[in-house]
Short mmCIF file of C-alpha atoms in Angstrom, two decimals:
data_model
loop_
_atom_site.label_atom_id
_atom_site.label_comp_id
_atom_site.label_asym_id
_atom_site.label_seq_id
_atom_site.Cartn_x
_atom_site.Cartn_y
_atom_site.Cartn_z
CA UNK A 1 -47.19 -57.90 28.47
CA UNK A 2 -46.18 -55.58 25.52
CA UNK A 3 -42.97 -53.59 25.78
CA UNK A 4 -43.19 -49.83 26.22
CA UNK A 5 -42.05 -47.66 23.33
CA UNK A 6 -40.47 -44.40 24.26
CA UNK A 7 -39.28 -41.49 22.14
CA UNK A 8 -35.75 -40.81 20.99
CA UNK A 9 -35.53 -37.81 23.24
CA UNK A 10 -36.16 -39.94 26.24
CA UNK A 11 -32.84 -41.74 26.10
CA UNK A 12 -30.03 -39.98 27.94
CA UNK A 13 -27.37 -42.68 28.27
CA UNK A 14 -25.56 -44.31 25.38
CA UNK A 15 -23.90 -47.70 25.82
CA UNK A 16 -21.45 -49.06 23.22
CA UNK A 17 -20.25 -52.71 23.30
CA UNK A 18 -17.47 -54.29 21.21
CA UNK A 19 -18.57 -57.91 21.19
CA UNK A 20 -21.95 -59.73 20.98
CA UNK A 21 -21.35 -61.42 24.39
CA UNK A 22 -20.88 -57.94 25.91
CA UNK A 23 -24.22 -56.88 24.21
CA UNK A 24 -25.97 -59.87 25.74
CA UNK A 25 -24.57 -58.92 29.18
CA UNK A 26 -25.74 -55.32 28.76
CA UNK A 27 -29.26 -56.48 27.76
CA UNK A 28 -29.43 -58.71 30.81
CA UNK A 29 -28.46 -55.75 33.06
CA UNK A 30 -31.59 -53.84 32.03
CA UNK A 31 -34.28 -53.55 34.62
CA UNK A 32 -36.85 -53.08 31.88
CA UNK A 33 -36.58 -53.59 28.12
CA UNK A 34 -38.28 -51.17 25.67
CA UNK A 35 -39.82 -51.75 22.28
CA UNK A 36 -37.76 -50.93 19.13
CA UNK A 37 -37.96 -47.50 17.54
CA UNK A 38 -38.09 -46.74 13.80
CA UNK A 39 -34.68 -46.84 12.22
CA UNK A 40 -33.03 -43.83 10.60
CA UNK A 41 -31.80 -44.13 7.02
CA UNK A 42 -28.64 -42.34 8.07
CA UNK A 43 -27.91 -44.68 10.97
CA UNK A 44 -26.72 -48.15 10.23
CA UNK A 45 -26.57 -49.21 13.95
CA UNK A 46 -29.00 -51.70 15.46
CA UNK A 47 -29.97 -50.75 18.99
CA UNK A 48 -31.39 -52.27 22.12
CA UNK A 49 -33.48 -50.14 24.50
CA UNK A 50 -34.23 -50.28 28.14
CA UNK A 51 -33.77 -48.63 31.54
CA UNK A 52 -31.57 -49.13 34.55
CA UNK A 53 -32.56 -47.61 37.86
CA UNK A 54 -34.70 -45.07 36.12
CA UNK A 55 -32.15 -44.13 33.44
CA UNK A 56 -33.21 -44.76 29.84
CA UNK A 57 -30.33 -46.45 27.97
CA UNK A 58 -29.76 -47.12 24.34
CA UNK A 59 -27.25 -49.84 23.58
CA UNK A 60 -25.25 -50.38 20.41
CA UNK A 61 -22.74 -53.01 19.40
CA UNK A 62 -19.82 -52.90 16.89
CA UNK A 63 -20.40 -54.78 13.68
CA UNK A 64 -19.31 -58.43 13.66
CA UNK A 65 -15.65 -58.83 12.90
CA UNK A 66 -15.18 -54.90 12.91
CA UNK A 67 -13.69 -54.19 16.32
CA UNK A 68 -11.29 -51.36 16.93
CA UNK A 69 -11.22 -47.61 17.54
CA UNK A 70 -12.42 -46.61 14.08
CA UNK A 71 -15.45 -48.88 14.23
CA UNK A 72 -16.30 -47.80 17.74
CA UNK A 73 -16.05 -44.09 16.67
CA UNK A 74 -18.53 -44.71 13.83
CA UNK A 75 -21.05 -46.48 16.06
CA UNK A 76 -20.74 -43.75 18.72
CA UNK A 77 -21.01 -40.92 16.11
CA UNK A 78 -24.12 -42.35 14.55
CA UNK A 79 -25.73 -43.07 17.95
CA UNK A 80 -25.12 -39.42 19.06
CA UNK A 81 -26.58 -38.15 15.79
CA UNK A 82 -29.77 -40.18 16.14
CA UNK A 83 -30.18 -39.70 19.88
CA UNK A 84 -29.27 -36.08 20.35
CA UNK A 85 -30.40 -35.98 23.93
CA UNK A 86 -27.78 -38.43 25.18
CA UNK A 87 -25.96 -36.79 28.12
CA UNK A 88 -22.98 -39.09 28.08
CA UNK A 89 -21.77 -42.32 26.48
CA UNK A 90 -20.23 -45.43 28.06
CA UNK A 91 -17.82 -48.00 26.54
CA UNK A 92 -18.46 -51.13 28.57
CA UNK A 93 -16.89 -54.52 27.91
CA UNK A 94 -14.44 -57.25 28.87
CA UNK A 95 -10.96 -56.09 29.98
CA UNK A 96 -7.68 -57.75 30.56
CA UNK A 97 -6.72 -57.31 34.17
CA UNK A 98 -3.13 -56.49 35.22
CA UNK A 99 -2.92 -57.13 39.02
CA UNK A 100 -0.38 -55.34 41.06
CA UNK A 101 0.32 -54.39 44.67
CA UNK A 102 -1.54 -51.07 44.24
CA UNK A 103 -4.59 -52.58 42.67
CA UNK A 104 -6.00 -55.93 43.81
CA UNK A 105 -7.87 -56.71 40.74
CA UNK A 106 -9.74 -60.07 40.61
CA UNK A 107 -11.84 -61.98 38.08
CA UNK A 108 -15.24 -60.40 37.82
CA UNK A 109 -14.23 -56.93 39.13
CA UNK A 110 -15.89 -53.82 37.63
CA UNK A 111 -13.13 -51.34 36.74
CA UNK A 112 -13.93 -47.64 36.18
CA UNK A 113 -11.47 -45.25 34.46
CA UNK A 114 -10.66 -41.90 36.12
CA UNK A 115 -8.08 -39.25 35.40
CA UNK A 116 -4.66 -39.27 37.07
CA UNK A 117 -2.02 -36.62 36.46
CA UNK A 118 -1.55 -36.30 32.71
CA UNK A 119 -3.83 -39.19 31.84
CA UNK A 120 -7.47 -38.60 31.12
CA UNK A 121 -8.48 -42.03 32.27
CA UNK A 122 -7.83 -44.18 29.22
CA UNK A 123 -4.36 -44.84 27.79
CA UNK A 124 -4.20 -45.50 24.05
CA UNK A 125 -1.16 -47.57 23.25
CA UNK A 126 -0.49 -46.13 19.90
CA UNK A 127 -0.85 -42.36 20.49
CA UNK A 128 2.70 -41.24 20.20
CA UNK A 129 5.86 -41.67 18.06
CA UNK A 130 8.73 -44.11 17.92
CA UNK A 131 12.22 -42.53 18.52
CA UNK A 132 15.70 -43.82 18.81
CA UNK A 133 15.32 -43.81 22.58
CA UNK A 134 12.00 -45.60 22.55
CA UNK A 135 8.29 -44.89 22.21
CA UNK A 136 7.18 -41.55 23.45
CA UNK A 137 3.49 -40.85 24.20
CA UNK A 138 2.53 -37.45 22.81
CA UNK A 139 -1.22 -37.18 23.62
CA UNK A 140 -3.89 -38.38 25.95
CA UNK A 141 -7.65 -39.02 25.61
CA UNK A 142 -10.31 -36.86 27.16
CA UNK A 143 -11.39 -37.47 30.73
CA UNK A 144 -14.85 -38.92 31.56
CA UNK A 145 -17.72 -36.32 31.97
CA UNK A 146 -17.66 -34.40 35.21
CA UNK A 147 -20.99 -35.95 36.26
CA UNK A 148 -19.58 -39.43 36.07
CA UNK A 149 -16.46 -38.48 38.00
CA UNK A 150 -18.70 -37.03 40.72
CA UNK A 151 -20.66 -40.38 40.80
CA UNK A 152 -17.30 -42.22 41.20
CA UNK A 153 -16.45 -40.01 44.17
CA UNK A 154 -19.80 -40.70 45.82
CA UNK A 155 -19.52 -44.47 45.32
CA UNK A 156 -16.04 -44.50 46.85
CA UNK A 157 -17.29 -42.29 49.77
CA UNK A 158 -20.17 -44.74 50.44
CA UNK A 159 -17.75 -47.57 50.33
CA UNK A 160 -15.48 -45.88 52.88
CA UNK A 161 -18.36 -45.33 55.24
CA UNK A 162 -19.54 -48.94 54.91
CA UNK A 163 -22.70 -47.90 53.20
CA UNK A 164 -21.97 -49.39 49.81
CA UNK A 165 -24.84 -51.36 48.28
CA UNK A 166 -22.71 -53.53 46.05
CA UNK A 167 -22.96 -56.51 48.41
CA UNK A 168 -26.77 -56.28 48.19
CA UNK A 169 -26.70 -56.84 44.52
CA UNK A 170 -27.49 -60.49 43.32
CA UNK A 171 -24.42 -60.96 41.25
CA UNK A 172 -25.60 -64.41 40.10
CA UNK A 173 -29.23 -63.35 39.39
CA UNK A 174 -28.56 -62.53 35.75
CA UNK A 175 -25.69 -64.77 35.01
CA UNK A 176 -25.44 -65.74 31.31
CA UNK A 177 -25.42 -69.30 30.32
CA UNK A 178 -21.81 -70.63 30.35
CA UNK A 179 -20.15 -70.79 27.04
CA UNK A 180 -18.18 -74.02 26.52
CA UNK A 181 -17.28 -73.87 22.83
CA UNK A 182 -13.54 -73.55 22.56
CA UNK A 183 -13.00 -71.31 25.49
CA UNK A 184 -12.15 -71.58 29.20
CA UNK A 185 -15.09 -71.27 31.56
CA UNK A 186 -15.04 -70.11 35.20
CA UNK A 187 -18.03 -71.36 37.10
CA UNK A 188 -19.64 -69.65 39.97
CA UNK A 189 -17.77 -72.02 42.41
CA UNK A 190 -14.44 -70.75 41.11
CA UNK A 191 -15.16 -67.08 41.88
CA UNK A 192 -12.46 -65.35 43.87
CA UNK A 193 -13.64 -63.15 46.72
CA UNK A 194 -11.88 -60.88 49.14
CA UNK A 195 -12.49 -60.98 52.87
CA UNK A 196 -11.71 -58.46 55.51
CA UNK A 197 -12.54 -59.48 59.00
CA UNK A 198 -14.39 -62.52 57.72
CA UNK A 199 -16.79 -60.31 55.66
CA UNK A 200 -16.89 -60.66 51.87
CA UNK A 201 -15.97 -57.39 50.12
CA UNK A 202 -16.67 -56.39 46.60
CA UNK A 203 -14.93 -53.32 45.31
CA UNK A 204 -14.94 -51.20 42.08
CA UNK A 205 -11.33 -50.24 41.34
CA UNK A 206 -10.87 -46.96 39.60
CA UNK A 207 -7.84 -45.65 37.69
CA UNK A 208 -5.97 -45.75 34.36
CA UNK A 209 -7.45 -48.08 31.79
CA UNK A 210 -5.95 -49.19 28.45
CA UNK A 211 -7.95 -49.08 25.21
CA UNK A 212 -6.23 -52.20 23.83
CA UNK A 213 -6.23 -55.67 25.39
CA UNK A 214 -4.91 -57.33 22.26
CA UNK A 215 -1.41 -56.02 22.56
CA UNK A 216 1.41 -58.46 23.00
CA UNK A 217 2.71 -59.30 26.37
CA UNK A 218 6.02 -57.41 26.03
CA UNK A 219 4.18 -54.44 24.61
CA UNK A 220 1.73 -54.38 27.52
CA UNK A 221 4.53 -54.77 30.04
CA UNK A 222 6.49 -51.82 28.54
CA UNK A 223 3.40 -49.58 28.45
CA UNK A 224 2.36 -50.53 31.97
CA UNK A 225 5.81 -49.85 33.32
CA UNK A 226 5.75 -46.39 31.60
CA UNK A 227 2.29 -45.56 32.86
CA UNK A 228 2.96 -46.69 36.52
CA UNK A 229 6.26 -44.78 36.48
CA UNK A 230 4.58 -41.56 35.36
CA UNK A 231 1.54 -41.92 37.68
CA UNK A 232 3.68 -42.67 40.75
CA UNK A 233 6.02 -39.63 40.20
#
C-alpha cells in the first residue's frame, strides 16, 4: 500500500534526535509513516514523516559525528524554517539517569522536563562563569511550551486517579532488534519494574533534566548537588 503524502503545513510537531538509534526508535513509534516530501535547497536536513495519535510529526536527526548544542540548533532552525506550521519541537533521546530518594528512576523510564523554581526544565552545564569560589550558573534555558506543561499536568492527574493508560501500551511491541556490537545489552527479561500492592506500575518522572550526559562523573556530581540544593530550598 503506497504511503500517504501530506503537505508541509500539515506537520505541527517537530522531533529532533541526536543519534541514529534514537531516530530508529522514533520511526518505530509512528502509528503511520508518510511519504517523503520534496527537499528545500536551503534545508540540509533529511526528514522522516508520520503521525502519532493523529498528530503529524516531522523527525530530524543530527548529522553523523556532529552531536552537540550547536548542531542541534542548526537542525531545529532549518526544520522550523521549512515547516513553519510547527507548534512545538521536541528533543527526544537517550538520557543518563541519576537515581535518588526523591526520584525512583529506572531503566527504560520516560523522563519529561518541567520548570522548577529558577530552572526552565533543562539545566545546561556550561551556562555560567568560573570564579575563585567555584562555578556560578548565570542563566537558564526557556521552559517547555505552555501546551506541553498542561499535558504533563493532565497525565499526572490521570495517574493519581488510577486512570493512566501507560500500562495498556505494549512496551515490547515495537522493540528494536538488540544491538550486540561492542555494547552492553539489557534483554526484556532484565527489565526492572516497580510494584505497588502486587500491581506493576510504570510512571513518567518529571523534573529538571540536564542537556549533557557526557560530562565527567565529578562534574555531574557537583552540578547535581548544586541543582538539588537550589530546588529543595
